Structure formats: structure tokens, C-alpha cells
Amino acid sequence: MGGFLQHLQVDALYASDLLRARQTAEIISTAVGMPVRYDDRLREVDTGDLDGSTIEELQRAYPAFLPWVQAGFRQGFASNVNHFEVTLRFPGGECVLEAAERAVSAFRGICERHSGSCVAIVSHAWVSSSILCHVMDIPVDRYFRFGQVNAGISILRAGMDGRGMLDGLNLSAPLELLAGGSLPLLDRATRGSDE
């Protein structure tokens, strides 16, 4: 990811303060020569008591959250019935709507402070999807329509209000990760013999 961004003039770098985002942000920081500004409002949805749960535990105690595994962690196809509502609160945690409100607040502040600048933001799938909904003026209850892969880079343009357009989604992601790993890829050996 750092190599993908190293040719950009990055004016500011923000990140969630959670471990994976911090690690990714430090790689980017080295590549672009910009210090990281951490903002806890860019954290992923707080899954509360379900953090670290197994599928079996969810099936037994929290079946309403099974779509979270399918559409979230397994990159399953998200449909109107294969996700969960933005107001469904994780026991001991928060709901997607609450996470979206805090993340969009952070994003709008970044847009106001850095108008006309190139800013890199390192966050998490649901938070990034919520921000994309805001940018594109899509209701946040459609957050699940954006397939987000780990370390995928999205490029967008936004005004001071955080509204704008999406120029690219998952640009740095290997094909093996896109579409939930369902793309029919050619075997390299087979492909080489056909060329």
C-alpha cells in the first residue's frame, strides 16, 4: 500500500488508533513522509461483547448477527436480506449508524481543515463504507453495498462538507480478494501457455 501511494503529494495522514489501522498508517507514513494523526472517531464499529466470538457462539446466542460474518468478514454478497440493519446494536457495543455518525463527523472536519489538499485516511471497512455513503449522498443504511477489502485503496474527491464523488474503490487489492474471492481467475501456468 505504501508503494501505491508513494508517488502522491500527501498533505495530511489520518488514521484510526486501533492496531491494524495504526500498523498500516505507519507503513504509509514512511512511504509518503507524513506523520500520522490518530483519531479514535475513525475506529471500526465497536462489536462489544461479540468481539472474538466464534460462528458457533453467534449461531447459539446471537443469530441476528450471523449476516455480519457473511457480508462482513467473509466478503459475501450483500443484499437487502444478507446484512443487518444500521440500528442493530452489538451487545455492549454500538450500531453501524452510531459509528457512521462519529466517522462522518471526523471526515467532515478533515475536509474542512484540508480543503483542496490530498489527504490519506486509514480506517476500517464499515467506517469507510459509511464515509463513502456520506460522500456520495447515499443513505447510510446502504453501507453494505460497498465491498471493502483489507488494505484496499479508495480514491474520492470531496468538498468542505464531505460530499463529492468516488473515483476508485479497492484500487490496490489483488484480484483474488475482490468479489469475495469469487472471480474466476486463470491459473498462471495455463495463462502462460496461452500467450
PDB file of C-alpha atoms in Angstrom:
ATOM      1  CA  MET A   1       0.000   0.000   0.000  1.00  0.00           C
ATOM      2  CA  GLY A   2       2.804   2.408   0.820  1.00  0.00           C
ATOM      3  CA  GLY A   3       4.298   1.804  -2.633  1.00  0.00           C
ATOM      4  CA  PHE A   4       0.967   2.571  -4.266  1.00  0.00           C
ATOM      5  CA  LEU A   5       0.799   5.958  -2.531  1.00  0.00           C
ATOM      6  CA  GLN A   6       4.462   6.949  -2.565  1.00  0.00           C
ATOM      7  CA  HIS A   7       4.095   8.970  -5.770  1.00  0.00           C
ATOM      8  CA  LEU A   8       1.367  11.190  -4.306  1.00  0.00           C
ATOM      9  CA  GLN A   9       1.931  14.531  -2.621  1.00  0.00           C
ATOM     10  CA  VAL A  10       0.080  13.655   0.577  1.00  0.00           C
ATOM     11  CA  ASP A  11      -0.600  16.763   2.666  1.00  0.00           C
ATOM     12  CA  ALA A  12      -2.054  15.007   5.714  1.00  0.00           C
ATOM     13  CA  LEU A  13      -2.418  11.462   7.006  1.00  0.00           C
ATOM     14  CA  TYR A  14      -5.138  10.438   9.460  1.00  0.00           C
ATOM     15  CA  ALA A  15      -5.844   7.023  10.947  1.00  0.00           C
ATOM     16  CA  SER A  16      -7.920   5.079  13.409  1.00  0.00           C
ATOM     17  CA  ASP A  17      -5.956   4.366  16.563  1.00  0.00           C
ATOM     18  CA  LEU A  18      -6.774   0.639  16.501  1.00  0.00           C
ATOM     19  CA  LEU A  19      -3.810  -1.689  15.966  1.00  0.00           C
ATOM     20  CA  ARG A  20      -4.291  -2.792  12.340  1.00  0.00           C
ATOM     21  CA  ALA A  21      -5.008   0.733  11.165  1.00  0.00           C
ATOM     22  CA  ARG A  22      -2.016   2.080  13.116  1.00  0.00           C
ATOM     23  CA  GLN A  23       0.279  -0.506  11.539  1.00  0.00           C
ATOM     24  CA  THR A  24      -0.981   0.315   8.040  1.00  0.00           C
ATOM     25  CA  ALA A  25      -0.737   4.057   8.694  1.00  0.00           C
ATOM     26  CA  GLU A  26       2.890   3.734   9.818  1.00  0.00           C
ATOM     27  CA  ILE A  27       3.771   1.981   6.544  1.00  0.00           C
ATOM     28  CA  ILE A  28       2.074   4.764   4.596  1.00  0.00           C
ATOM     29  CA  SER A  29       3.722   7.406   6.774  1.00  0.00           C
ATOM     30  CA  THR A  30       7.156   6.075   5.879  1.00  0.00           C
ATOM     31  CA  ALA A  31       6.291   5.911   2.173  1.00  0.00           C
ATOM     32  CA  VAL A  32       4.842   9.429   1.898  1.00  0.00           C
ATOM     33  CA  GLY A  33       6.948  11.199   4.515  1.00  0.00           C
ATOM     34  CA  MET A  34       3.989  12.466   6.506  1.00  0.00           C
ATOM     35  CA  PRO A  35       3.318  11.915  10.244  1.00  0.00           C
ATOM     36  CA  VAL A  36       0.122  10.143  11.277  1.00  0.00           C
ATOM     37  CA  ARG A  37      -2.639  11.973  13.122  1.00  0.00           C
ATOM     38  CA  TYR A  38      -4.709   9.435  15.060  1.00  0.00           C
ATOM     39  CA  ASP A  39      -8.435   9.967  15.569  1.00  0.00           C
ATOM     40  CA  ASP A  40     -10.479   7.489  17.599  1.00  0.00           C
ATOM     41  CA  ARG A  41     -13.629   8.541  15.710  1.00  0.00           C
ATOM     42  CA  LEU A  42     -12.223   6.613  12.716  1.00  0.00           C
ATOM     43  CA  ARG A  43     -12.375   3.318  14.652  1.00  0.00           C
ATOM     44  CA  GLU A  44     -14.373   0.388  13.319  1.00  0.00           C
ATOM     45  CA  VAL A  45     -17.846  -0.354  14.688  1.00  0.00           C
ATOM     46  CA  ASP A  46     -17.495  -1.423  18.321  1.00  0.00           C
ATOM     47  CA  THR A  47     -18.728  -5.022  18.349  1.00  0.00           C
ATOM     48  CA  GLY A  48     -18.751  -5.068  22.152  1.00  0.00           C
ATOM     49  CA  ASP A  49     -19.390  -8.473  23.674  1.00  0.00           C
ATOM     50  CA  LEU A  50     -19.188 -10.154  20.256  1.00  0.00           C
ATOM     51  CA  ASP A  51     -15.542  -9.228  19.714  1.00  0.00           C
ATOM     52  CA  GLY A  52     -13.724 -12.526  19.246  1.00  0.00           C
ATOM     53  CA  SER A  53     -16.908 -14.645  19.036  1.00  0.00           C
ATOM     54  CA  THR A  54     -16.929 -17.834  17.014  1.00  0.00           C
ATOM     55  CA  ILE A  55     -19.581 -18.651  14.416  1.00  0.00           C
ATOM     56  CA  GLU A  56     -20.931 -21.347  16.735  1.00  0.00           C
ATOM     57  CA  GLU A  57     -21.335 -18.821  19.554  1.00  0.00           C
ATOM     58  CA  LEU A  58     -23.173 -16.438  17.241  1.00  0.00           C
ATOM     59  CA  GLN A  59     -25.474 -19.219  15.991  1.00  0.00           C
ATOM     60  CA  ARG A  60     -26.324 -20.178  19.549  1.00  0.00           C
ATOM     61  CA  ALA A  61     -26.533 -16.848  21.365  1.00  0.00           C
ATOM     62  CA  TYR A  62     -26.722 -14.054  18.757  1.00  0.00           C
ATOM     63  CA  PRO A  63     -28.247 -15.348  15.492  1.00  0.00           C
ATOM     64  CA  ALA A  64     -29.253 -11.820  14.403  1.00  0.00           C
ATOM     65  CA  PHE A  65     -25.545 -11.104  13.915  1.00  0.00           C
ATOM     66  CA  LEU A  66     -24.771 -14.029  11.582  1.00  0.00           C
ATOM     67  CA  PRO A  67     -25.148 -11.803   8.482  1.00  0.00           C
ATOM     68  CA  TRP A  68     -22.256  -9.766   9.904  1.00  0.00           C
ATOM     69  CA  VAL A  69     -19.977 -12.765   9.363  1.00  0.00           C
ATOM     70  CA  GLN A  70     -21.266 -13.487   5.859  1.00  0.00           C
ATOM     71  CA  ALA A  71     -21.373  -9.950   4.495  1.00  0.00           C
ATOM     72  CA  GLY A  72     -18.506  -8.575   6.536  1.00  0.00           C
ATOM     73  CA  PHE A  73     -15.716 -10.949   7.286  1.00  0.00           C
ATOM     74  CA  ARG A  74     -16.398 -13.493   4.548  1.00  0.00           C
ATOM     75  CA  GLN A  75     -16.970 -10.811   1.891  1.00  0.00           C
ATOM     76  CA  GLY A  76     -20.288 -12.391   0.976  1.00  0.00           C
ATOM     77  CA  PHE A  77     -22.681 -10.781  -1.426  1.00  0.00           C
ATOM     78  CA  ALA A  78     -24.579  -8.130   0.459  1.00  0.00           C
ATOM     79  CA  SER A  79     -28.260  -7.919  -0.369  1.00  0.00           C
ATOM     80  CA  ASN A  80     -31.176  -6.349   1.423  1.00  0.00           C
ATOM     81  CA  VAL A  81     -31.608  -9.548   3.439  1.00  0.00           C
ATOM     82  CA  ASN A  82     -27.935 -10.518   3.766  1.00  0.00           C
ATOM     83  CA  HIS A  83     -26.755  -7.759   6.089  1.00  0.00           C
ATOM     84  CA  PHE A  84     -28.007  -6.258   9.278  1.00  0.00           C
ATOM     85  CA  GLU A  85     -29.753  -3.013   9.945  1.00  0.00           C
ATOM     86  CA  VAL A  86     -27.733   0.092  10.764  1.00  0.00           C
ATOM     87  CA  THR A  87     -29.621   0.404  14.060  1.00  0.00           C
ATOM     88  CA  LEU A  88     -28.889  -3.149  15.266  1.00  0.00           C
ATOM     89  CA  ARG A  89     -26.658  -2.561  18.287  1.00  0.00           C
ATOM     90  CA  PHE A  90     -23.909  -5.016  19.149  1.00  0.00           C
ATOM     91  CA  PRO A  91     -24.392  -6.177  22.758  1.00  0.00           C
ATOM     92  CA  GLY A  92     -22.117  -3.988  24.852  1.00  0.00           C
ATOM     93  CA  GLY A  93     -21.077  -2.032  21.744  1.00  0.00           C
ATOM     94  CA  GLU A  94     -22.612   0.237  19.139  1.00  0.00           C
ATOM     95  CA  CYS A  95     -24.534   0.055  15.895  1.00  0.00           C
ATOM     96  CA  VAL A  96     -23.348   0.958  12.392  1.00  0.00           C
ATOM     97  CA  LEU A  97     -25.366   4.182  12.499  1.00  0.00           C
ATOM     98  CA  GLU A  98     -23.548   5.403  15.617  1.00  0.00           C
ATOM     99  CA  ALA A  99     -20.170   4.531  14.121  1.00  0.00           C
ATOM    100  CA  ALA A 100     -21.142   6.329  10.907  1.00  0.00           C
ATOM    101  CA  GLU A 101     -22.130   9.480  12.782  1.00  0.00           C
ATOM    102  CA  ARG A 102     -18.791   9.731  14.590  1.00  0.00           C
ATOM    103  CA  ALA A 103     -16.738   8.781  11.496  1.00  0.00           C
ATOM    104  CA  VAL A 104     -18.534  11.226   9.209  1.00  0.00           C
ATOM    105  CA  SER A 105     -18.018  13.942  11.819  1.00  0.00           C
ATOM    106  CA  ALA A 106     -14.281  13.222  11.746  1.00  0.00           C
ATOM    107  CA  PHE A 107     -14.272  13.108   7.942  1.00  0.00           C
ATOM    108  CA  ARG A 108     -16.102  16.410   7.588  1.00  0.00           C
ATOM    109  CA  GLY A 109     -13.609  18.018   9.950  1.00  0.00           C
ATOM    110  CA  ILE A 110     -10.738  16.685   7.845  1.00  0.00           C
ATOM    111  CA  CYS A 111     -12.389  18.047   4.688  1.00  0.00           C
ATOM    112  CA  GLU A 112     -12.823  21.469   6.273  1.00  0.00           C
ATOM    113  CA  ARG A 113      -9.225  21.624   7.539  1.00  0.00           C
ATOM    114  CA  HIS A 114      -7.634  20.352   4.336  1.00  0.00           C
ATOM    115  CA  SER A 115      -9.785  21.783   1.568  1.00  0.00           C
ATOM    116  CA  GLY A 116      -8.045  21.394  -1.796  1.00  0.00           C
ATOM    117  CA  SER A 117      -5.404  19.051  -0.366  1.00  0.00           C
ATOM    118  CA  CYS A 118      -4.560  15.377  -0.829  1.00  0.00           C
ATOM    119  CA  VAL A 119      -5.322  13.544   2.405  1.00  0.00           C
ATOM    120  CA  ALA A 120      -4.877   9.839   3.191  1.00  0.00           C
ATOM    121  CA  ILE A 121      -7.215   8.273   5.753  1.00  0.00           C
ATOM    122  CA  VAL A 122      -6.674   4.794   7.187  1.00  0.00           C
ATOM    123  CA  SER A 123      -9.751   3.254   8.746  1.00  0.00           C
ATOM    124  CA  HIS A 124     -11.878   0.104   8.626  1.00  0.00           C
ATOM    125  CA  ALA A 125     -14.412  -1.449   6.253  1.00  0.00           C
ATOM    126  CA  TRP A 126     -17.717  -0.385   7.809  1.00  0.00           C
ATOM    127  CA  VAL A 127     -16.448   3.053   8.731  1.00  0.00           C
ATOM    128  CA  SER A 128     -15.025   3.559   5.243  1.00  0.00           C
ATOM    129  CA  SER A 129     -18.305   2.390   3.721  1.00  0.00           C
ATOM    130  CA  SER A 130     -20.228   4.835   5.902  1.00  0.00           C
ATOM    131  CA  ILE A 131     -17.954   7.672   4.814  1.00  0.00           C
ATOM    132  CA  LEU A 132     -18.444   6.657   1.168  1.00  0.00           C
ATOM    133  CA  CYS A 133     -22.215   6.813   1.711  1.00  0.00           C
ATOM    134  CA  HIS A 134     -21.836  10.357   3.024  1.00  0.00           C
ATOM    135  CA  VAL A 135     -19.565  11.431   0.162  1.00  0.00           C
ATOM    136  CA  MET A 136     -21.976  10.115  -2.439  1.00  0.00           C
ATOM    137  CA  ASP A 137     -25.120  11.304  -0.602  1.00  0.00           C
ATOM    138  CA  ILE A 138     -26.398   7.746  -0.204  1.00  0.00           C
ATOM    139  CA  PRO A 139     -28.367   6.811   2.935  1.00  0.00           C
ATOM    140  CA  VAL A 140     -26.058   5.137   5.440  1.00  0.00           C
ATOM    141  CA  ASP A 141     -28.368   2.127   5.562  1.00  0.00           C
ATOM    142  CA  ARG A 142     -26.818   1.184   2.200  1.00  0.00           C
ATOM    143  CA  TYR A 143     -23.320   0.908   3.708  1.00  0.00           C
ATOM    144  CA  PHE A 144     -23.210  -2.791   2.835  1.00  0.00           C
ATOM    145  CA  ARG A 145     -23.231  -2.049  -0.908  1.00  0.00           C
ATOM    146  CA  PHE A 146     -19.526  -1.163  -0.836  1.00  0.00           C
ATOM    147  CA  GLY A 147     -17.257  -4.211  -0.885  1.00  0.00           C
ATOM    148  CA  GLN A 148     -14.220  -3.258   1.181  1.00  0.00           C
ATOM    149  CA  VAL A 149     -11.114  -5.437   1.253  1.00  0.00           C
ATOM    150  CA  ASN A 150      -8.270  -5.214   3.735  1.00  0.00           C
ATOM    151  CA  ALA A 151      -5.751  -2.594   2.607  1.00  0.00           C
ATOM    152  CA  GLY A 152      -7.927  -1.634  -0.365  1.00  0.00           C
ATOM    153  CA  ILE A 153      -7.456   1.941  -1.508  1.00  0.00           C
ATOM    154  CA  SER A 154     -10.408   4.108  -2.421  1.00  0.00           C
ATOM    155  CA  ILE A 155      -9.956   7.489  -4.072  1.00  0.00           C
ATOM    156  CA  LEU A 156     -12.582  10.155  -3.751  1.00  0.00           C
ATOM    157  CA  ARG A 157     -12.972  13.881  -4.144  1.00  0.00           C
ATOM    158  CA  ALA A 158     -14.922  15.817  -1.568  1.00  0.00           C
ATOM    159  CA  GLY A 159     -15.774  19.411  -0.795  1.00  0.00           C
ATOM    160  CA  MET A 160     -15.594  21.045   2.600  1.00  0.00           C
ATOM    161  CA  ASP A 161     -18.935  19.438   3.519  1.00  0.00           C
ATOM    162  CA  GLY A 162     -17.540  15.978   2.770  1.00  0.00           C
ATOM    163  CA  ARG A 163     -19.789  15.468  -0.272  1.00  0.00           C
ATOM    164  CA  GLY A 164     -18.318  14.565  -3.628  1.00  0.00           C
ATOM    165  CA  MET A 165     -17.616  11.589  -5.834  1.00  0.00           C
ATOM    166  CA  LEU A 166     -15.892   8.215  -5.804  1.00  0.00           C
ATOM    167  CA  ASP A 167     -13.085   7.834  -8.343  1.00  0.00           C
ATOM    168  CA  GLY A 168     -11.918   4.355  -7.393  1.00  0.00           C
ATOM    169  CA  LEU A 169     -12.683   1.534  -4.966  1.00  0.00           C
ATOM    170  CA  ASN A 170     -10.240  -1.185  -3.827  1.00  0.00           C
ATOM    171  CA  LEU A 171      -7.631   0.029  -6.305  1.00  0.00           C
ATOM    172  CA  SER A 172      -4.687  -1.772  -4.731  1.00  0.00           C
ATOM    173  CA  ALA A 173      -6.466  -5.022  -3.980  1.00  0.00           C
ATOM    174  CA  PRO A 174      -5.321  -8.235  -5.667  1.00  0.00           C
ATOM    175  CA  LEU A 175      -7.970  -9.809  -7.899  1.00  0.00           C
ATOM    176  CA  GLU A 176      -8.054 -12.818  -5.565  1.00  0.00           C
ATOM    177  CA  LEU A 177      -9.643 -10.641  -2.864  1.00  0.00           C
ATOM    178  CA  LEU A 178     -12.267  -8.863  -4.942  1.00  0.00           C
ATOM    179  CA  ALA A 179     -15.870 -10.060  -5.232  1.00  0.00           C
ATOM    180  CA  GLY A 180     -15.430 -12.069  -2.038  1.00  0.00           C
ATOM    181  CA  GLY A 181     -12.804 -14.216  -3.727  1.00  0.00           C
ATOM    182  CA  SER A 182     -15.307 -15.418  -6.331  1.00  0.00           C
ATOM    183  CA  LEU A 183     -13.684 -14.099  -9.526  1.00  0.00           C
ATOM    184  CA  PRO A 184     -12.809 -16.913 -11.948  1.00  0.00           C
ATOM    185  CA  LEU A 185      -9.048 -16.443 -12.212  1.00  0.00           C
ATOM    186  CA  LEU A 186      -6.868 -18.266 -14.690  1.00  0.00           C
ATOM    187  CA  ASP A 187      -4.079 -20.430 -13.381  1.00  0.00           C
ATOM    188  CA  ARG A 188      -0.769 -18.657 -14.136  1.00  0.00           C
ATOM    189  CA  ALA A 189       0.662 -21.779 -15.736  1.00  0.00           C
ATOM    190  CA  THR A 190      -2.392 -22.105 -18.002  1.00  0.00           C
ATOM    191  CA  ARG A 191      -2.391 -18.427 -18.827  1.00  0.00           C
ATOM    192  CA  GLY A 192       1.315 -18.509 -19.728  1.00  0.00           C
ATOM    193  CA  SER A 193       0.808 -21.349 -22.197  1.00  0.00           C
ATOM    194  CA  ASP A 194      -1.980 -19.458 -23.989  1.00  0.00           C
ATOM    195  CA  GLU A 195       0.122 -16.335 -24.640  1.00  0.00           C
TER     196      GLU A 195
END
